Short mmCIF file of C-alpha atoms and ligand atoms in Angstrom, two decimals:
data_model
loop_
_atom_site.label_atom_id
_atom_site.label_comp_id
_atom_site.label_asym_id
_atom_site.label_seq_id
_atom_site.Cartn_x
_atom_site.Cartn_y
_atom_site.Cartn_z
CA VAL A 1 56.52 83.73 113.96
CA ILE A 2 54.59 86.55 116.11
CA PRO A 3 57.88 86.61 118.73
CA GLN A 4 60.35 86.78 115.91
CA LEU A 5 58.66 89.45 114.21
CA LEU A 6 57.93 91.39 116.99
CA SER A 7 61.88 91.10 118.45
CA LYS A 8 62.79 92.51 114.69
CA VAL A 9 60.37 95.87 115.15
CA ALA A 10 62.80 95.90 118.74
CA ALA A 11 65.60 95.66 117.54
CA MET A 12 65.01 98.12 114.44
CA LEU A 13 63.43 100.68 117.26
CA ILE A 14 66.98 99.99 119.52
CA LYS A 15 69.91 100.79 118.46
CA LYS A 16 73.06 99.67 118.86
CA PRO A 17 75.46 101.91 121.40
CA GLU A 18 77.98 102.51 118.60
CA SER A 19 75.41 104.32 116.70
CA ILE A 20 74.10 106.58 119.95
CA ARG A 21 75.18 109.63 118.99
CA PRO A 22 77.23 111.54 122.74
CA SER A 23 73.84 113.80 122.99
CA GLU A 24 71.81 111.25 123.44
CA ILE A 25 73.45 109.63 126.39
CA THR A 26 71.41 109.89 129.67
CA THR A 27 73.27 112.68 131.15
CA PRO A 28 72.62 112.23 135.53
CA GLU A 29 70.72 115.84 135.31
CA MET A 30 68.83 114.48 132.64
CA TYR A 31 68.21 111.20 134.65
CA TYR A 32 67.60 112.69 137.93
CA GLY A 33 65.28 115.41 136.13
CA ARG A 34 62.97 112.37 134.67
CA ARG A 35 63.11 110.06 137.96
CA ARG A 36 62.59 111.14 141.54
CA PHE A 37 64.39 108.72 143.97
CA MET A 38 61.96 108.19 147.00
CA ARG A 39 64.25 109.11 150.73
CA ASP A 40 64.60 104.95 152.52
CA ALA A 41 65.94 103.66 155.19
CA SER A 42 69.23 103.06 153.75
CA GLY A 43 71.38 104.74 156.22
CA ALA A 44 70.66 102.00 158.94
CA MET A 45 72.19 99.75 156.42
CA ILE A 46 75.48 101.54 155.62
CA VAL A 47 76.15 102.04 159.43
CA ALA A 48 75.30 97.97 159.67
CA THR A 49 77.60 97.12 157.20
CA VAL A 50 80.28 99.32 157.78
CA SER A 51 80.75 98.08 161.40
CA GLY A 52 81.09 94.71 159.67
CA LEU A 53 77.97 92.98 161.37
CA ALA A 54 76.33 89.90 160.12
CA TRP A 55 73.18 90.42 157.97
CA HIS A 56 71.14 88.46 157.66
CA SER A 57 69.97 88.96 153.23
CA PRO A 58 66.20 89.61 153.03
CA VAL A 59 66.72 89.07 149.01
CA ASN A 60 68.25 86.29 146.72
CA GLY A 61 67.61 82.94 149.18
CA ALA A 62 68.03 83.24 152.62
CA THR A 63 72.11 82.81 152.66
CA THR A 64 73.90 84.74 155.92
CA LEU A 65 76.55 86.63 155.55
CA ASN A 66 79.08 86.52 157.59
CA PHE A 67 81.68 88.59 157.06
CA THR A 68 83.98 91.09 158.13
CA LYS A 69 85.62 94.33 157.33
CA ASN A 70 88.57 94.73 155.57
CA SER A 71 89.68 98.46 156.82
CA LYS A 72 92.72 98.28 154.81
CA TYR A 73 89.72 99.36 151.74
CA THR A 74 87.98 102.12 152.43
CA VAL A 75 87.88 105.46 150.56
CA ASP A 76 87.88 108.96 152.40
CA ALA A 77 84.37 109.83 150.98
CA ASP A 78 80.58 108.30 152.03
CA PRO A 79 79.48 105.53 150.47
CA THR A 80 76.96 106.97 147.95
CA ASP A 81 73.81 105.91 149.03
CA ARG A 82 72.00 102.80 148.04
CA LYS A 83 69.58 104.02 145.83
CA TYR A 84 71.91 104.83 143.34
CA VAL A 85 73.94 102.49 143.60
CA THR A 86 70.69 100.06 142.97
CA GLY A 87 68.49 102.63 140.76
CA TYR A 88 71.10 103.58 138.55
CA ASN A 89 72.86 100.61 136.35
CA ASN A 90 74.33 99.77 133.55
CA PHE A 91 73.73 96.22 132.79
CA TYR A 92 72.35 96.30 128.82
CA GLU A 93 70.99 92.71 129.25
CA PHE A 94 67.98 94.57 130.83
CA GLY A 95 67.73 97.19 128.58
CA THR A 96 70.09 100.55 127.87
CA ARG A 97 68.37 103.04 130.33
CA LYS A 98 70.37 103.10 133.79
CA SER A 99 66.68 102.71 135.58
CA ASP A 100 65.89 99.57 133.01
CA PRO A 101 68.24 97.38 134.69
CA ALA A 102 66.14 97.78 138.50
CA GLU A 103 63.06 98.08 136.59
CA ASN A 104 63.39 95.16 134.09
CA SER A 105 65.65 91.99 136.32
CA GLY A 106 63.03 91.04 138.77
CA ALA A 107 62.20 87.86 136.85
CA PHE A 108 66.01 86.78 136.90
CA ARG A 109 66.69 84.35 139.17
CA PRO A 110 70.19 84.16 140.39
CA ARG A 111 69.99 80.91 142.24
CA PRO A 112 70.58 78.00 141.67
CA TRP A 113 73.90 79.14 140.24
CA LYS A 114 76.72 76.69 138.74
CA VAL A 115 79.47 78.61 136.98
CA GLU A 116 82.17 76.74 134.31
CA ILE A 117 85.77 76.87 134.89
CA GLY A 118 87.80 75.87 132.05
CA GLY A 119 90.38 76.44 129.87
CA LEU A 120 94.19 76.41 131.26
CA VAL A 121 93.62 75.09 134.81
CA ASN A 122 94.05 71.96 136.47
CA LYS A 123 90.11 71.67 138.36
CA PRO A 124 88.36 72.60 134.92
CA GLY A 125 84.60 71.69 135.71
CA GLU A 126 81.33 72.63 136.51
CA TYR A 127 81.13 74.52 140.16
CA GLU A 128 77.57 74.85 142.37
CA LEU A 129 78.93 78.33 143.20
CA ASP A 130 78.46 77.42 146.93
CA ASP A 131 81.16 74.66 146.29
CA LEU A 132 83.32 77.50 144.60
CA LEU A 133 82.99 79.63 147.57
CA SER A 134 83.52 77.47 149.95
CA GLY A 135 85.99 77.82 152.47
CA ILE A 136 86.72 81.80 151.12
CA THR A 137 86.85 84.47 153.08
CA MET A 138 84.29 86.84 152.19
CA GLU A 139 85.09 91.15 153.11
CA ASP A 140 83.16 94.02 152.83
CA ARG A 141 85.25 96.29 150.78
CA VAL A 142 84.77 100.33 149.65
CA TYR A 143 85.51 101.07 146.33
CA ARG A 144 85.30 104.21 144.37
CA LEU A 145 83.36 102.60 140.32
CA ARG A 146 84.17 105.48 138.00
CA CYS A 147 81.98 104.69 134.63
CA VAL A 148 83.55 105.64 130.97
CA GLU A 149 80.31 107.66 130.70
CA ALA A 150 82.13 109.83 133.71
CA TRP A 151 79.36 109.46 136.39
CA SER A 152 81.58 107.56 139.61
CA MET A 153 79.49 106.24 142.87
CA VAL A 154 81.38 105.21 146.03
CA ILE A 155 80.34 101.51 146.68
CA PRO A 156 80.38 99.43 149.69
CA TRP A 157 80.87 95.54 148.50
CA TYR A 158 81.03 92.22 149.85
CA GLY A 159 83.08 89.89 148.80
CA PHE A 160 86.78 88.03 148.00
CA PRO A 161 89.73 88.21 146.15
CA LEU A 162 89.68 86.57 142.98
CA SER A 163 93.19 85.20 143.46
CA ALA A 164 91.68 83.50 145.98
CA LEU A 165 89.10 81.47 143.96
CA ILE A 166 91.80 81.21 141.13
CA GLU A 167 94.69 79.89 143.40
CA LYS A 168 91.51 77.10 144.48
CA VAL A 169 91.01 75.74 140.94
CA GLU A 170 95.02 75.72 139.78
CA PRO A 171 95.65 77.84 136.70
CA GLN A 172 98.82 76.34 134.40
CA PRO A 173 101.58 78.37 133.21
CA GLY A 174 100.28 79.17 129.78
CA ALA A 175 97.83 80.24 131.59
CA LYS A 176 98.10 83.98 130.69
CA TYR A 177 94.54 85.95 130.70
CA ILE A 178 91.32 84.99 132.12
CA GLU A 179 88.12 85.46 130.56
CA MET A 180 84.73 85.78 131.95
CA LYS A 181 81.79 85.26 130.28
CA THR A 182 77.48 86.53 131.42
CA ILE A 183 74.80 83.84 132.22
CA VAL A 184 72.73 83.74 128.36
CA ARG A 185 69.07 83.56 129.30
CA PRO A 186 66.89 84.95 126.92
CA GLU A 187 63.80 83.91 128.56
CA GLU A 188 65.29 86.11 131.87
CA MET A 189 67.12 88.66 130.51
CA THR A 190 64.39 90.82 128.97
CA HIS A 191 66.87 92.75 126.21
CA GLN A 192 69.03 89.78 125.29
CA ARG A 193 66.53 89.24 123.00
CA PHE A 194 67.59 91.68 120.99
CA PRO A 195 70.67 92.63 119.19
CA ILE A 196 72.14 95.20 121.78
CA LEU A 197 75.64 93.77 122.17
CA ASP A 198 77.02 90.93 120.58
CA TRP A 199 76.15 88.36 124.32
CA PRO A 200 77.64 87.03 125.82
CA TYR A 201 79.43 89.69 127.60
CA ILE A 202 82.24 89.13 127.88
CA GLU A 203 85.37 90.35 129.89
CA GLY A 204 88.90 89.94 130.83
CA LEU A 205 91.94 90.92 132.99
CA ARG A 206 95.85 89.97 132.67
CA MET A 207 96.52 86.88 134.96
CA ASP A 208 98.48 89.50 137.27
CA GLU A 209 95.55 92.21 137.75
CA ALA A 210 93.38 89.08 138.02
CA MET A 211 95.83 88.05 141.23
CA HIS A 212 96.11 91.57 142.59
CA PRO A 213 94.59 91.92 145.95
CA LEU A 214 92.65 94.55 144.50
CA THR A 215 90.78 92.60 142.59
CA ILE A 216 87.80 90.99 143.74
CA LEU A 217 84.32 88.99 142.76
CA ALA A 218 81.64 90.46 144.68
CA THR A 219 78.48 88.17 145.86
CA GLY A 220 77.03 91.37 147.62
CA VAL A 221 76.15 95.02 148.50
CA TYR A 222 75.36 97.05 151.18
CA GLY A 223 74.95 94.07 152.92
CA ALA A 224 72.95 91.73 151.60
CA ASN A 225 72.88 90.14 148.30
CA LEU A 226 73.35 91.09 145.25
CA PRO A 227 70.47 92.66 143.83
CA ASN A 228 69.95 91.59 140.66
CA GLN A 229 70.14 95.11 139.02
CA ASN A 230 73.79 94.95 140.15
CA GLY A 231 75.02 91.61 138.81
CA ALA A 232 73.80 88.56 141.23
CA PRO A 233 75.01 86.27 142.38
CA LEU A 234 78.69 87.18 141.58
CA ARG A 235 80.29 89.70 139.68
CA LEU A 236 83.63 91.70 138.92
CA VAL A 237 84.90 95.25 140.70
CA VAL A 238 88.52 95.87 139.45
CA PRO A 239 88.41 99.65 141.18
CA TRP A 240 91.25 100.80 139.17
CA LYS A 241 89.66 100.18 136.36
CA TYR A 242 86.61 101.68 134.50
CA GLY A 243 83.24 100.20 135.29
CA PHE A 244 82.55 98.18 132.40
CA LYS A 245 85.60 95.69 132.76
CA GLY A 246 83.02 94.86 136.00
CA VAL A 247 81.10 91.58 134.24
CA LYS A 248 78.06 91.26 136.14
CA SER A 249 75.92 87.21 136.51
CA ILE A 250 79.69 85.25 135.65
CA GLN A 251 78.68 81.98 134.47
CA SER A 252 81.86 81.10 132.65
CA ILE A 253 85.75 81.64 133.88
CA ARG A 254 88.37 80.31 131.76
CA PHE A 255 91.57 80.75 131.27
CA VAL A 256 93.61 81.51 128.24
CA GLU A 257 96.93 81.78 126.13
CA GLU A 258 95.61 85.11 124.40
CA MET A 259 94.34 88.21 125.23
CA PRO A 260 90.54 88.02 124.94
CA ILE A 261 88.78 90.38 123.15
CA ASN A 262 86.14 92.11 125.65
CA THR A 263 82.63 92.84 124.71
CA TRP A 264 83.17 97.02 124.65
CA GLN A 265 85.97 96.26 122.09
CA VAL A 266 84.13 94.50 119.19
CA GLN A 267 81.73 96.88 119.99
CA ASN A 268 84.12 99.40 118.89
CA SER A 269 87.45 99.22 119.28
CA HIS A 270 88.64 102.97 118.38
CA GLU A 271 86.73 103.86 121.65
CA TYR A 272 87.70 101.06 124.09
CA GLY A 273 90.63 99.28 125.10
CA PHE A 274 91.33 95.68 126.87
CA PHE A 275 92.67 97.48 129.83
CA ALA A 276 90.36 100.39 130.39
CA ASN A 277 93.00 101.39 133.00
CA VAL A 278 91.45 104.52 134.40
CA ASN A 279 93.11 108.00 133.05
CA PRO A 280 92.34 111.42 133.52
CA SER A 281 94.73 112.08 130.26
CA VAL A 282 93.80 110.06 127.87
CA THR A 283 90.59 110.81 126.70
CA HIS A 284 87.42 108.93 125.34
CA PRO A 285 87.13 109.75 121.14
CA ARG A 286 83.75 111.47 122.35
CA TRP A 287 84.82 112.89 125.93
CA SER A 288 86.98 113.90 128.13
CA GLN A 289 87.86 111.95 130.80
CA ALA A 290 89.47 114.38 133.44
CA ARG A 291 86.41 114.87 135.69
CA GLU A 292 83.95 113.18 136.90
CA THR A 293 80.58 113.55 138.12
CA ARG A 294 79.92 111.92 141.81
CA LEU A 295 76.33 110.67 141.81
CA PRO A 296 73.83 111.68 142.87
CA GLY A 297 75.81 115.46 141.80
CA PHE A 298 74.69 117.23 138.94
CA ARG A 299 78.31 118.36 137.39
CA LYS A 300 81.46 117.52 136.94
CA ASP A 301 82.61 118.67 140.35
CA PHE A 302 86.01 115.42 141.25
CA ASP A 303 88.51 115.40 138.97
CA THR A 304 89.52 112.07 137.79
CA MET A 305 92.66 110.51 139.62
CA MET A 306 94.72 107.96 137.50
CA PHE A 307 94.13 104.64 137.86
CA ASN A 308 91.04 106.02 139.72
CA GLY A 309 93.13 106.91 142.81
CA TYR A 310 95.18 103.35 143.39
CA THR A 311 97.93 104.74 141.75
CA ASP A 312 100.18 103.51 143.96
CA GLN A 313 99.15 100.24 144.62
CA VAL A 314 98.95 99.49 140.72
CA GLN A 315 101.27 101.29 138.99
CA HIS A 316 103.66 99.01 138.94
CA LEU A 317 101.72 96.55 136.72
CA TYR A 318 102.36 99.07 133.93
CA ALA A 319 105.94 99.62 134.33
CA GLY A 320 107.03 101.00 130.25
CA MET A 321 103.71 100.18 128.94
CA ASP A 322 101.91 103.28 126.82
CA LEU A 323 98.74 103.57 128.47
CA GLU A 324 98.35 106.11 125.35
CA ARG A 325 98.18 102.93 123.40
CA TRP A 326 96.92 100.38 125.64
CA LYS A 327 94.06 102.43 126.62
N1 MTE B 1 76.74 91.75 132.03
C1 MTE B 1 77.42 92.81 131.96
N2 MTE B 1 77.96 93.51 132.49
C2 MTE B 1 77.98 94.69 132.76
C3 MTE B 1 77.73 95.92 131.41
C4 MTE B 1 76.66 95.43 130.93
O1 MTE B 1 76.08 95.91 130.44
N3 MTE B 1 76.84 94.08 130.89
N4 MTE B 1 77.77 96.93 132.46
C5 MTE B 1 79.43 97.21 132.59
C6 MTE B 1 79.51 99.24 133.37
S1 MTE B 1 79.71 100.21 131.54
C7 MTE B 1 79.36 99.23 134.65
S2 MTE B 1 79.78 101.06 134.32
C8 MTE B 1 79.19 98.50 135.53
C9 MTE B 1 78.09 99.02 136.59
O2 MTE B 1 77.78 98.12 137.75
P1 MTE B 1 76.82 98.80 138.72
O3 MTE B 1 75.21 98.61 137.83
O4 MTE B 1 77.31 97.85 140.18
O5 MTE B 1 77.18 100.19 139.29
O6 MTE B 1 78.79 97.31 135.23
C10 MTE B 1 79.24 96.42 134.05
N5 MTE B 1 79.28 95.37 133.86
MO1 MO B 2 79.90 102.45 132.24
#
């Protein structure tokens, strides 16, 4: 009874995002005013990563990461310091404040890990993560990340094109969309005990978006396995879409005929759609998307770019679509 009572009380205290007023959203200014990051040795890690060295992961198991730098995918800006990439996160399973995921995810166990593949696919099943990834080449890619809340970072991921995994499991012709879900593990995910969102977190892509060479599943960042707060052991990265499409700690992948209803659409369909392509001229109902704060900056000093700067590579996917309507 006591835990139930506690979670009821907590549910009353923790507000659903739809009831969070704009004035309550933590701006980078407020965040950095409250928390001061210490300098660390991450500069050395940046060098090791971008020069494509093999890296022995210090965290999340003893995997040796052999990967090649893919110089096709770089950004003409320095990567955001590692302490922001791993310390300023959205991962509501561990709390709604930017500092919560790093602080509350210590007990999460990203290994061993199984991924369930299902739906319209020739090779469904529950795969051990390492089996699923065997034979797939890891790459190092630097991408911009633009959050719907108007902050952005430049992040050195490593991972592999989602298309490699899709081809391996052989989707059937009827598969028009892919749906991905985060694991549900309230014993380890502290805030899944509360109805903050409808768990599990769900995201999806149209098949052509999923097959696009820019779309990756990341297993690491900054030359090491993903820290829990960034979505260990496997998370989606779609650089031309708002950050919320990048579903973390993926446990299930399904091939479906209908457009999946993603978590933020469930939460507030007025504010969030399925596509969520970065678009400076389509305003969020509560704030403009025209400019962004590149962390660790304080003000919106950067113009947000159409498709987050990836227009040449992706605009053909949306030819003839009204991007105001299909936001
Ligand atoms: N399961 C899950 N995935 C999630 C989220 C979340 O709350 N839960 N937040 C999303 C949002 S809003 C953003 S901006 C990115 C942040 O990724 P990062 O913390 O690795 O930068 O993760 C996305 N993936
Ligand atoms: Mo986000």
